Tab-separated table of C-alpha atoms in Angstrom:
chain	number	residue	atom	x	y	z
A	15	UNK	CA	-12.081	-13.379	53.250
A	16	UNK	CA	-10.678	-12.738	49.810
A	17	UNK	CA	-9.036	-9.413	49.100
A	18	UNK	CA	-9.636	-7.810	45.730
A	19	UNK	CA	-7.477	-5.303	43.933
A	20	UNK	CA	-9.046	-2.337	42.215
A	21	UNK	CA	-8.027	1.040	40.932
A	22	UNK	CA	-9.726	4.237	42.104
A	23	UNK	CA	-8.776	7.526	40.452
A	24	UNK	CA	-5.514	5.930	39.268
A	25	UNK	CA	-4.581	4.628	42.727
A	26	UNK	CA	-4.281	0.941	43.520
A	27	UNK	CA	-6.669	0.044	46.326
A	28	UNK	CA	-7.375	-3.290	47.968
A	29	UNK	CA	-10.798	-4.102	49.359
A	30	UNK	CA	-12.496	-7.019	51.090
A	31	UNK	CA	-14.402	-9.349	48.762
A	32	UNK	CA	-17.792	-8.357	50.177
A	33	UNK	CA	-17.151	-4.597	50.215
A	34	UNK	CA	-19.099	-2.071	48.180
A	35	UNK	CA	-17.409	0.407	45.865
A	36	UNK	CA	-18.320	3.186	48.326
A	37	UNK	CA	-16.546	1.363	51.181
A	38	UNK	CA	-13.488	0.902	48.971
A	39	UNK	CA	-13.511	4.594	48.033
A	40	UNK	CA	-13.753	5.670	51.684
A	41	UNK	CA	-11.139	3.205	52.922
A	42	UNK	CA	-8.766	4.686	50.335
A	43	UNK	CA	-9.256	8.081	51.991
A	44	UNK	CA	-11.295	9.413	49.057
A	45	UNK	CA	-14.774	10.954	49.206
A	46	UNK	CA	-17.937	10.989	47.158
A	47	UNK	CA	-20.994	12.893	48.381
A	48	UNK	CA	-23.907	10.828	49.737
A	49	UNK	CA	-27.293	11.623	51.241
A	50	UNK	CA	-29.331	8.430	51.481
A	51	UNK	CA	-26.373	6.283	52.540
A	52	UNK	CA	-25.744	5.901	56.243
A	53	UNK	CA	-23.310	3.488	57.876
A	54	UNK	CA	-25.324	0.930	59.811
A	55	UNK	CA	-28.345	0.986	57.457
A	56	UNK	CA	-29.014	-1.051	54.320
A	57	UNK	CA	-27.921	0.961	51.272
A	58	UNK	CA	-30.696	1.769	48.788
A	59	UNK	CA	-29.028	3.846	46.051
A	60	UNK	CA	-31.815	6.431	46.118
A	61	UNK	CA	-30.073	9.814	46.096
A	62	UNK	CA	-27.805	9.134	43.084
A	63	UNK	CA	-25.043	11.362	44.474
A	64	UNK	CA	-22.497	8.555	44.829
A	65	UNK	CA	-22.655	7.681	41.105
A	66	UNK	CA	-19.217	6.703	39.797
A	67	UNK	CA	-17.756	5.743	36.443
A	68	UNK	CA	-16.642	2.109	36.296
A	69	UNK	CA	-14.663	1.337	33.162
A	70	UNK	CA	-16.396	-1.257	31.002
A	71	UNK	CA	-19.828	-0.542	32.508
A	72	UNK	CA	-22.262	1.019	30.027
A	73	UNK	CA	-23.844	3.299	32.653
A	74	UNK	CA	-22.910	5.150	35.809
A	75	UNK	CA	-23.177	3.009	38.942
A	76	UNK	CA	-24.230	4.071	42.442
A	77	UNK	CA	-21.154	3.243	44.546
A	78	UNK	CA	-23.152	2.424	47.701
A	79	UNK	CA	-24.953	-0.580	46.181
A	80	UNK	CA	-22.299	-1.792	43.713
A	81	UNK	CA	-20.090	-4.677	44.847
A	82	UNK	CA	-16.346	-4.455	44.185
A	83	UNK	CA	-14.841	-6.802	41.614
A	84	UNK	CA	-11.229	-7.738	40.988
A	85	UNK	CA	-9.478	-5.381	38.569
A	86	UNK	CA	-12.283	-2.804	38.654
A	87	UNK	CA	-11.238	0.655	37.464
A	88	UNK	CA	-13.280	3.399	39.174
A	89	UNK	CA	-13.367	7.167	38.628
A	90	UNK	CA	-15.120	9.209	41.303
A	91	UNK	CA	-14.708	12.701	39.891
A	92	UNK	CA	-14.996	13.430	36.177
A	93	UNK	CA	-16.458	16.588	34.611
A	94	UNK	CA	-19.541	14.509	33.651
A	95	UNK	CA	-20.032	13.215	37.202
A	96	UNK	CA	-19.536	16.673	38.702
A	97	UNK	CA	-22.264	18.033	36.406
A	98	UNK	CA	-24.688	15.227	37.212
A	99	UNK	CA	-24.092	15.534	40.953
A	100	UNK	CA	-24.768	19.246	40.848
A	101	UNK	CA	-27.925	18.632	38.823
A	102	UNK	CA	-29.110	16.024	41.340
A	103	UNK	CA	-28.677	18.521	44.185
A	104	UNK	CA	-30.453	21.223	42.164
A	105	UNK	CA	-33.375	18.826	41.690
A	106	UNK	CA	-33.548	18.178	45.442
A	107	UNK	CA	-33.839	21.912	46.033
A	108	UNK	CA	-36.334	22.460	43.202
A	109	UNK	CA	-38.754	19.703	44.273
A	110	UNK	CA	-39.103	20.646	47.949
A	111	UNK	CA	-39.376	23.893	49.898
A	112	UNK	CA	-35.896	24.293	51.330
A	113	UNK	CA	-35.468	27.628	53.062
A	114	UNK	CA	-32.208	27.451	55.023
A	115	UNK	CA	-32.693	30.741	56.849
A	116	UNK	CA	-35.697	29.505	58.832
A	117	UNK	CA	-34.738	25.831	59.033
A	118	UNK	CA	-33.936	24.047	62.296
A	119	UNK	CA	-31.049	22.238	60.604
A	120	UNK	CA	-29.343	25.345	59.197
A	121	UNK	CA	-25.608	24.797	59.618
A	122	UNK	CA	-26.006	21.094	60.445
A	123	UNK	CA	-27.835	20.024	57.275
A	124	UNK	CA	-26.359	17.384	55.006
A	125	UNK	CA	-28.277	18.689	51.982
A	126	UNK	CA	-26.821	22.128	52.593
A	127	UNK	CA	-23.327	20.653	53.012
A	128	UNK	CA	-23.634	18.646	49.799
A	129	UNK	CA	-24.833	21.732	47.917
A	130	UNK	CA	-21.697	23.543	49.054
A	131	UNK	CA	-19.529	20.532	48.211
A	132	UNK	CA	-20.796	20.209	44.626
A	133	UNK	CA	-20.661	23.967	44.115
A	134	UNK	CA	-24.389	24.537	43.628
A	135	UNK	CA	-25.106	28.264	43.767
A	136	UNK	CA	-28.481	28.267	42.025
A	137	UNK	CA	-30.957	25.790	40.512
A	138	UNK	CA	-31.408	25.538	36.764
A	139	UNK	CA	-34.732	23.796	37.338
A	140	UNK	CA	-37.906	25.720	38.132
A	141	UNK	CA	-38.893	25.487	41.789
A	142	UNK	CA	-42.073	23.440	42.236
A	143	UNK	CA	-43.192	25.054	45.511
A	144	UNK	CA	-45.232	21.936	46.388
A	145	UNK	CA	-48.062	22.305	48.905
A	146	UNK	CA	-47.037	20.055	51.759
A	147	UNK	CA	-47.943	19.668	55.425
A	148	UNK	CA	-46.263	19.852	58.797
A	149	UNK	CA	-47.102	17.053	61.227
A	150	UNK	CA	-46.670	18.325	64.784
A	151	UNK	CA	-48.971	15.752	66.396
A	152	UNK	CA	-46.168	13.885	68.169
A	153	UNK	CA	-45.499	15.114	71.717
A	154	UNK	CA	-41.699	15.301	71.251
A	155	UNK	CA	-40.935	15.599	67.550
A	156	UNK	CA	-42.278	17.197	64.380
A	157	UNK	CA	-42.141	16.273	60.704
A	158	UNK	CA	-41.979	19.070	58.150
A	159	UNK	CA	-42.696	17.465	54.770
A	160	UNK	CA	-41.460	20.603	52.986
A	161	UNK	CA	-37.879	19.707	53.939
A	162	UNK	CA	-38.070	15.973	53.252
A	163	UNK	CA	-35.891	14.630	50.428
A	164	UNK	CA	-37.243	11.044	50.687
A	165	UNK	CA	-33.831	9.578	51.495
A	166	UNK	CA	-35.708	6.916	53.559
A	167	UNK	CA	-33.117	6.931	56.347
A	168	UNK	CA	-35.929	7.293	58.911
A	169	UNK	CA	-37.815	4.405	57.304
A	170	UNK	CA	-34.760	2.159	57.464
A	171	UNK	CA	-33.571	3.116	60.942
A	172	UNK	CA	-37.077	2.540	62.347
A	173	UNK	CA	-37.380	-0.792	60.538
A	174	UNK	CA	-33.861	-2.187	60.880
A	175	UNK	CA	-32.617	-0.838	64.203
A	176	UNK	CA	-35.675	0.055	66.275
A	177	UNK	CA	-37.634	-2.798	64.580
A	178	UNK	CA	-40.901	-0.860	64.719
A	179	UNK	CA	-41.431	0.330	61.129
A	180	UNK	CA	-43.551	3.356	61.975
A	181	UNK	CA	-42.460	4.975	58.703
A	182	UNK	CA	-42.848	3.969	55.111
A	183	UNK	CA	-43.018	5.665	51.721
A	184	UNK	CA	-46.570	6.316	50.572
A	185	UNK	CA	-48.176	7.426	47.305
A	186	UNK	CA	-46.102	7.993	44.187
A	187	UNK	CA	-44.628	10.520	41.794
A	188	UNK	CA	-44.758	14.129	42.942
A	189	UNK	CA	-47.193	13.252	45.751
A	190	UNK	CA	-44.762	10.697	47.190
A	191	UNK	CA	-44.216	11.261	50.905
A	192	UNK	CA	-43.089	9.646	54.116
A	193	UNK	CA	-46.109	8.232	55.964
A	194	UNK	CA	-46.555	7.160	59.582
A	195	UNK	CA	-48.812	4.142	60.187
A	196	UNK	CA	-51.881	4.219	57.926
A	197	UNK	CA	-50.931	7.733	56.772
A	198	UNK	CA	-52.059	8.966	60.189
A	199	UNK	CA	-50.790	11.865	62.253
A	200	UNK	CA	-47.512	10.658	63.795
A	201	UNK	CA	-48.793	11.197	67.348
A	202	UNK	CA	-51.635	8.717	66.735
A	203	UNK	CA	-49.350	5.855	65.765
A	204	UNK	CA	-49.301	3.598	68.815
A	205	UNK	CA	-46.277	1.646	67.549
A	206	UNK	CA	-43.911	4.639	67.866
A	207	UNK	CA	-41.570	4.190	70.839
A	208	UNK	CA	-40.527	7.885	70.904
A	209	UNK	CA	-36.901	6.733	70.529
A	210	UNK	CA	-35.952	9.633	68.254
A	211	UNK	CA	-33.623	7.621	66.012
A	212	UNK	CA	-35.412	8.884	62.899
A	213	UNK	CA	-34.780	12.445	64.094
A	214	UNK	CA	-31.113	11.656	64.785
A	215	UNK	CA	-30.457	10.269	61.290
A	216	UNK	CA	-32.549	12.717	59.208
A	217	UNK	CA	-30.069	14.529	56.935
A	218	UNK	CA	-32.212	17.682	56.686
A	219	UNK	CA	-34.557	19.543	59.008
A	220	UNK	CA	-37.577	17.405	58.045
A	221	UNK	CA	-37.589	15.559	61.385
A	222	UNK	CA	-36.722	17.605	64.433
A	223	UNK	CA	-37.228	17.929	68.154
A	224	UNK	CA	-39.935	20.373	69.117
A	225	UNK	CA	-37.631	22.390	71.342
A	226	UNK	CA	-35.263	23.141	68.439
A	227	UNK	CA	-35.527	26.586	66.839
A	228	UNK	CA	-33.841	27.866	63.670
A	229	UNK	CA	-30.328	26.457	63.344
A	230	UNK	CA	-30.570	24.563	66.649
A	231	UNK	CA	-30.943	20.983	65.463
A	232	UNK	CA	-28.106	18.671	66.438
A	233	UNK	CA	-28.377	15.530	64.317
A	234	UNK	CA	-26.579	12.314	65.243
A	235	UNK	CA	-26.208	10.328	62.019
A	236	UNK	CA	-23.460	8.216	63.643
A	237	UNK	CA	-25.989	6.649	66.056
A	238	UNK	CA	-27.156	4.041	63.533
A	239	UNK	CA	-23.647	2.691	63.079
A	240	UNK	CA	-22.903	2.803	66.825
A	241	UNK	CA	-26.018	0.787	67.643
A	242	UNK	CA	-25.253	-1.833	65.017
A	243	UNK	CA	-21.665	-2.083	66.249
A	244	UNK	CA	-22.775	-2.440	69.854
A	245	UNK	CA	-25.196	-5.215	68.940
A	246	UNK	CA	-23.005	-7.201	66.584
A	247	UNK	CA	-19.448	-6.508	67.808
A	248	UNK	CA	-20.277	-5.797	71.472
A	249	UNK	CA	-18.287	-2.611	71.157
A	250	UNK	CA	-19.654	0.439	72.954
A	251	UNK	CA	-18.775	4.093	72.404
A	252	UNK	CA	-20.384	5.687	75.437
A	253	UNK	CA	-17.775	4.795	78.052
B	18	UNK	CA	-50.400	-8.647	50.095
B	19	UNK	CA	-51.604	-7.178	46.793
B	20	UNK	CA	-53.929	-10.149	46.283
B	21	UNK	CA	-55.472	-9.643	49.712
B	22	UNK	CA	-55.859	-5.912	49.081
B	23	UNK	CA	-57.711	-6.786	45.872
B	24	UNK	CA	-60.137	-9.061	47.755
B	25	UNK	CA	-60.796	-6.334	50.344
B	26	UNK	CA	-61.487	-3.851	47.556
B	27	UNK	CA	-63.773	-6.329	45.805
B	28	UNK	CA	-65.760	-6.740	49.017
B	29	UNK	CA	-66.080	-3.060	49.992
B	30	UNK	CA	-65.474	-1.161	46.748
B	31	UNK	CA	-62.512	0.533	48.405
B	32	UNK	CA	-59.957	-0.070	51.158
B	33	UNK	CA	-61.407	1.021	54.526
B	34	UNK	CA	-58.821	1.902	57.183
B	35	UNK	CA	-60.106	-0.734	59.632
B	36	UNK	CA	-59.712	-3.416	56.972
B	37	UNK	CA	-56.137	-2.288	56.271
B	38	UNK	CA	-55.436	-2.509	59.983
B	39	UNK	CA	-56.959	-5.997	60.148
B	40	UNK	CA	-54.922	-7.078	57.140
B	41	UNK	CA	-51.711	-5.765	58.710
B	42	UNK	CA	-52.428	-7.637	61.934
B	43	UNK	CA	-53.325	-10.899	60.228
B	44	UNK	CA	-50.235	-10.754	57.972
B	45	UNK	CA	-48.001	-9.521	60.825
B	46	UNK	CA	-46.806	-6.593	58.720
B	47	UNK	CA	-46.346	-2.953	59.815
B	48	UNK	CA	-49.278	-0.584	59.182
B	49	UNK	CA	-47.123	1.820	57.198
B	50	UNK	CA	-46.010	-0.946	54.833
B	51	UNK	CA	-49.626	-1.934	54.070
B	52	UNK	CA	-50.515	1.720	53.524
B	53	UNK	CA	-47.391	2.229	51.393
B	54	UNK	CA	-48.447	-0.566	49.039
B	55	UNK	CA	-52.141	0.434	49.002
B	56	UNK	CA	-51.392	4.090	48.254
B	57	UNK	CA	-48.798	3.336	45.550
B	58	UNK	CA	-51.153	1.595	43.108
B	59	UNK	CA	-53.754	3.673	41.284
B	60	UNK	CA	-56.172	0.741	41.149
B	61	UNK	CA	-56.614	0.751	44.913
B	62	UNK	CA	-59.115	3.282	46.248
B	63	UNK	CA	-58.599	4.624	49.760
B	64	UNK	CA	-61.906	6.527	49.816
B	65	UNK	CA	-65.396	5.151	49.207
B	66	UNK	CA	-66.413	5.340	45.544
B	67	UNK	CA	-69.281	7.667	44.598
B	68	UNK	CA	-72.741	6.002	44.270
B	69	UNK	CA	-72.468	6.058	40.470
B	70	UNK	CA	-69.256	5.549	38.552
B	71	UNK	CA	-68.860	8.132	35.847
B	72	UNK	CA	-65.932	8.201	33.423
B	73	UNK	CA	-65.575	11.038	30.921
B	74	UNK	CA	-63.631	10.444	27.710
B	75	UNK	CA	-60.820	12.875	27.023
B	76	UNK	CA	-59.932	11.462	23.620
B	77	UNK	CA	-59.282	13.808	20.692
B	78	UNK	CA	-62.741	13.478	19.115
B	79	UNK	CA	-64.497	14.003	22.448
B	80	UNK	CA	-62.261	16.961	23.209
B	81	UNK	CA	-63.180	18.573	19.890
B	82	UNK	CA	-66.909	17.884	20.456
B	83	UNK	CA	-66.896	19.525	23.889
B	84	UNK	CA	-65.680	17.071	26.559
B	85	UNK	CA	-64.401	20.067	28.517
B	86	UNK	CA	-67.921	21.590	28.622
B	87	UNK	CA	-69.257	18.224	29.722
B	88	UNK	CA	-66.706	18.059	32.545
B	89	UNK	CA	-67.567	21.597	33.609
B	90	UNK	CA	-71.285	20.730	33.663
B	91	UNK	CA	-70.650	17.644	35.800
B	92	UNK	CA	-68.421	19.602	38.161
B	93	UNK	CA	-71.090	22.271	38.510
B	94	UNK	CA	-73.620	19.628	39.537
B	95	UNK	CA	-71.165	18.152	42.047
B	96	UNK	CA	-70.891	14.826	40.222
B	97	UNK	CA	-67.683	12.937	41.027
B	98	UNK	CA	-66.126	11.600	37.834
B	99	UNK	CA	-62.943	10.126	36.477
B	100	UNK	CA	-61.398	10.718	33.078
B	101	UNK	CA	-59.874	8.395	30.526
B	102	UNK	CA	-58.305	8.489	27.087
B	103	UNK	CA	-60.146	7.434	23.930
B	104	UNK	CA	-62.821	4.769	24.471
B	105	UNK	CA	-63.234	4.023	20.771
B	106	UNK	CA	-66.716	5.524	20.459
B	107	UNK	CA	-65.587	8.639	18.603
B	108	UNK	CA	-68.725	8.610	16.377
B	109	UNK	CA	-70.883	9.468	19.404
B	110	UNK	CA	-68.448	12.025	20.875
B	111	UNK	CA	-68.473	13.416	23.462
B	112	UNK	CA	-69.072	10.204	25.406
B	113	UNK	CA	-69.013	9.118	29.021
B	114	UNK	CA	-69.517	5.804	30.754
B	115	UNK	CA	-72.094	5.762	33.546
B	116	UNK	CA	-72.102	2.648	35.719
B	117	UNK	CA	-70.565	0.585	32.927
B	118	UNK	CA	-72.895	1.771	30.147
B	119	UNK	CA	-71.800	4.130	27.387
B	120	UNK	CA	-73.763	7.384	27.327
B	121	UNK	CA	-73.815	10.375	25.029
B	122	UNK	CA	-72.503	13.546	26.524
B	123	UNK	CA	-75.672	15.523	27.248
B	124	UNK	CA	-75.508	16.177	30.969
B	125	UNK	CA	-79.329	16.492	31.153
B	126	UNK	CA	-79.598	12.834	30.124
B	127	UNK	CA	-77.801	11.540	33.175
B	128	UNK	CA	-79.977	9.309	35.392
B	129	UNK	CA	-79.575	11.344	38.595
B	130	UNK	CA	-79.670	14.796	37.045
């Protein structure tokens, strides 16, 4: 495996030839916020929070889906990037109905954590207050579309790890939503194995266990990576 | 998959759920993926079309000559209709297309009124 040299925020960093910019940033002990990215799942570059400046590139690049190149010069935090990241988080809040006080994920929500990280204290964009539904047809879990940010982690974990593909993204534009089966109630989808991986990896309170009340959700986003590691490296964490 | 969805729509006029399920089984694809594709494109209908297809022009000339009143009249009679931008028949404004034929916008003149 070739090792490439790059520069991140003025520091010399070496990375494996097949690494992404995000992996290089994290292996250097640096951080960029992410929401759609999850170790163990295919990156999709959907949330736009990991955008970085790469010198010589005409536009900002999402670090999670950009491959490293030799001599690359990367900046993860510039005033421009900080502004865009905050705007992206403001848009997430404006386009859904995110009410932390009554949310199951309050205190364990990645959207909430990112909002704190980027210093978002209010949204400059008008709230859309979309009319959405809650799907409580599944015996164990519920899906509250109001809290969904369409990160597609549930879609990918169900497809790539559980290999069932109960979820997909349906419709488009402002009516875009996560759908189960033929846009059926979740409980009617025979393919669902009730494994709960989608609930474990959901960054917000959109997917939750029925027994969880406000602030009681305990997500396990690390599960995706653990399962992949166990399958490919035969390395188990539960011993 | 899109080609097969088109043939189903050609056959039935829309995409019935059972047909989508059949298509998913025969292509060995997940149901949600078939539904994701079918619901993304505006040209695919997921509900049966009304017995007559009615398209009201919302072009500038039609708007000025009362397309809004025409729409209100159709809505009042419970006629399902779609809207479109200029159809190039501004001289006859306001116009609508009923089952493929151009019609002048007097709601009383509609065949089922």
